[in-house]
Short mmCIF file of C-alpha atoms in Angstrom, two decimals:
data_model
loop_
_atom_site.label_atom_id
_atom_site.label_comp_id
_atom_site.label_asym_id
_atom_site.label_seq_id
_atom_site.Cartn_x
_atom_site.Cartn_y
_atom_site.Cartn_z
CA MET E 157 -18.06 3.08 7.12
CA ALA E 158 -15.05 2.00 5.08
CA LYS E 159 -14.40 3.29 1.57
CA PHE E 160 -12.08 1.57 -0.84
CA GLU E 161 -10.95 2.52 -4.33
CA SER E 162 -9.48 0.55 -7.18
CA PRO E 163 -8.10 3.01 -9.74
CA ARG E 164 -6.52 0.29 -11.87
CA TYR E 165 -9.60 -1.97 -12.08
CA PRO E 166 -12.84 0.08 -11.76
CA GLU E 167 -15.02 -3.08 -11.84
CA LEU E 168 -12.82 -5.23 -9.57
CA GLY E 169 -14.64 -8.27 -8.19
CA PHE E 170 -13.82 -10.40 -5.14
CA TYR E 171 -15.37 -13.13 -2.99
CA VAL E 172 -16.28 -12.90 0.70
CA ASN E 173 -17.56 -16.06 2.43
CA GLY E 174 -18.65 -17.51 -0.92
CA GLY E 175 -20.50 -14.36 -2.04
CA PHE E 176 -19.33 -12.25 -4.98
CA ARG E 177 -18.75 -8.53 -4.37
CA LYS E 178 -17.82 -5.92 -6.99
CA PHE E 179 -16.49 -2.36 -7.15
CA SER E 180 -18.63 0.14 -9.04
CA GLY E 181 -16.81 2.91 -10.86
CA GLY E 182 -13.66 2.13 -8.89
CA LEU E 183 -15.33 2.59 -5.46
CA TYR E 184 -16.64 0.16 -2.84
CA VAL E 185 -18.26 1.18 0.47
CA THR E 186 -18.99 -1.28 3.28
CA ASP E 187 -19.55 -1.69 7.02
CA GLU E 188 -19.04 -5.46 7.03
CA PRO E 189 -15.89 -6.58 8.93
CA ALA E 190 -15.48 -9.60 6.62
CA ASP E 191 -15.50 -7.38 3.51
CA ILE E 192 -13.00 -4.99 5.10
CA ALA E 193 -10.65 -7.86 6.01
CA VAL E 194 -10.66 -9.19 2.43
CA LEU E 195 -10.21 -5.72 0.90
CA ASP E 196 -7.31 -4.91 3.23
CA ALA E 197 -5.56 -8.02 1.88
CA LEU E 198 -6.13 -7.11 -1.80
CA SER E 199 -3.17 -5.37 -3.43
CA ASP E 200 -5.37 -3.65 -6.05
CA ALA E 201 -7.73 -2.06 -3.49
CA ARG E 202 -6.76 0.98 -1.45
CA ARG E 203 -8.65 2.29 1.60
CA VAL E 204 -9.62 5.96 1.28
CA ASP E 205 -11.71 6.80 4.36
CA GLU E 206 -12.08 10.54 4.86
CA GLY E 207 -12.48 10.20 8.64
CA VAL E 208 -9.34 8.12 9.12
CA PRO E 209 -6.09 10.03 8.64
CA ALA E 210 -3.59 8.41 6.32
CA PRO E 211 -0.51 7.07 8.07
CA GLU E 212 2.36 9.51 7.79
CA PRO E 213 5.49 8.16 6.13
CA GLU E 214 8.23 7.30 8.58
CA VAL E 215 10.97 9.90 8.67
CA VAL E 216 14.35 8.28 8.18
CA PRO E 217 17.32 10.37 9.26
CA GLU E 218 19.85 10.80 6.51
CA ASP E 219 23.17 9.14 7.19
CA LYS E 220 26.35 11.02 6.53
CA PRO E 221 28.16 9.68 3.49
CA LYS E 222 30.92 7.29 4.43
CA GLN E 223 34.40 8.49 3.71
CA LEU E 224 36.13 6.37 1.16
CA ALA E 225 39.38 4.71 2.14
CA LYS E 226 42.52 6.20 0.69
CA GLY E 227 43.78 4.47 -2.41
CA ARG E 228 46.54 1.91 -2.08
CA LYS E 229 50.01 2.61 -3.25
CA PRO E 230 50.91 0.70 -6.38
CA SER E 231 53.06 -2.29 -5.60
CA VAL E 232 56.50 -2.45 -7.06
CA LYS E 233 57.18 -5.68 -8.88
#
C-alpha cells in the first residue's frame, strides 16, 4: 500500500487513464501501479510509506579549501 501526502494542496486532483483522482485532507492511499506511477511524477505529491525507509542523503566528503595564489607584484611603469 502506497501513501502519498500533499501538504501544499490538501485537495490536489490528478488524472490516471482518463479517471479523476483526488487527495483528501492532503493524503492519498492506493495499491494501483498506475496511480503510483503518476503520483511519483507529480512534484506536489510526496510518498510517505511507513514500511519503506526514506532514502538517506548521500554523504559528500568535504573538500579542503584551495589555497589562494600569492598576489602578483605590482608592475613598475
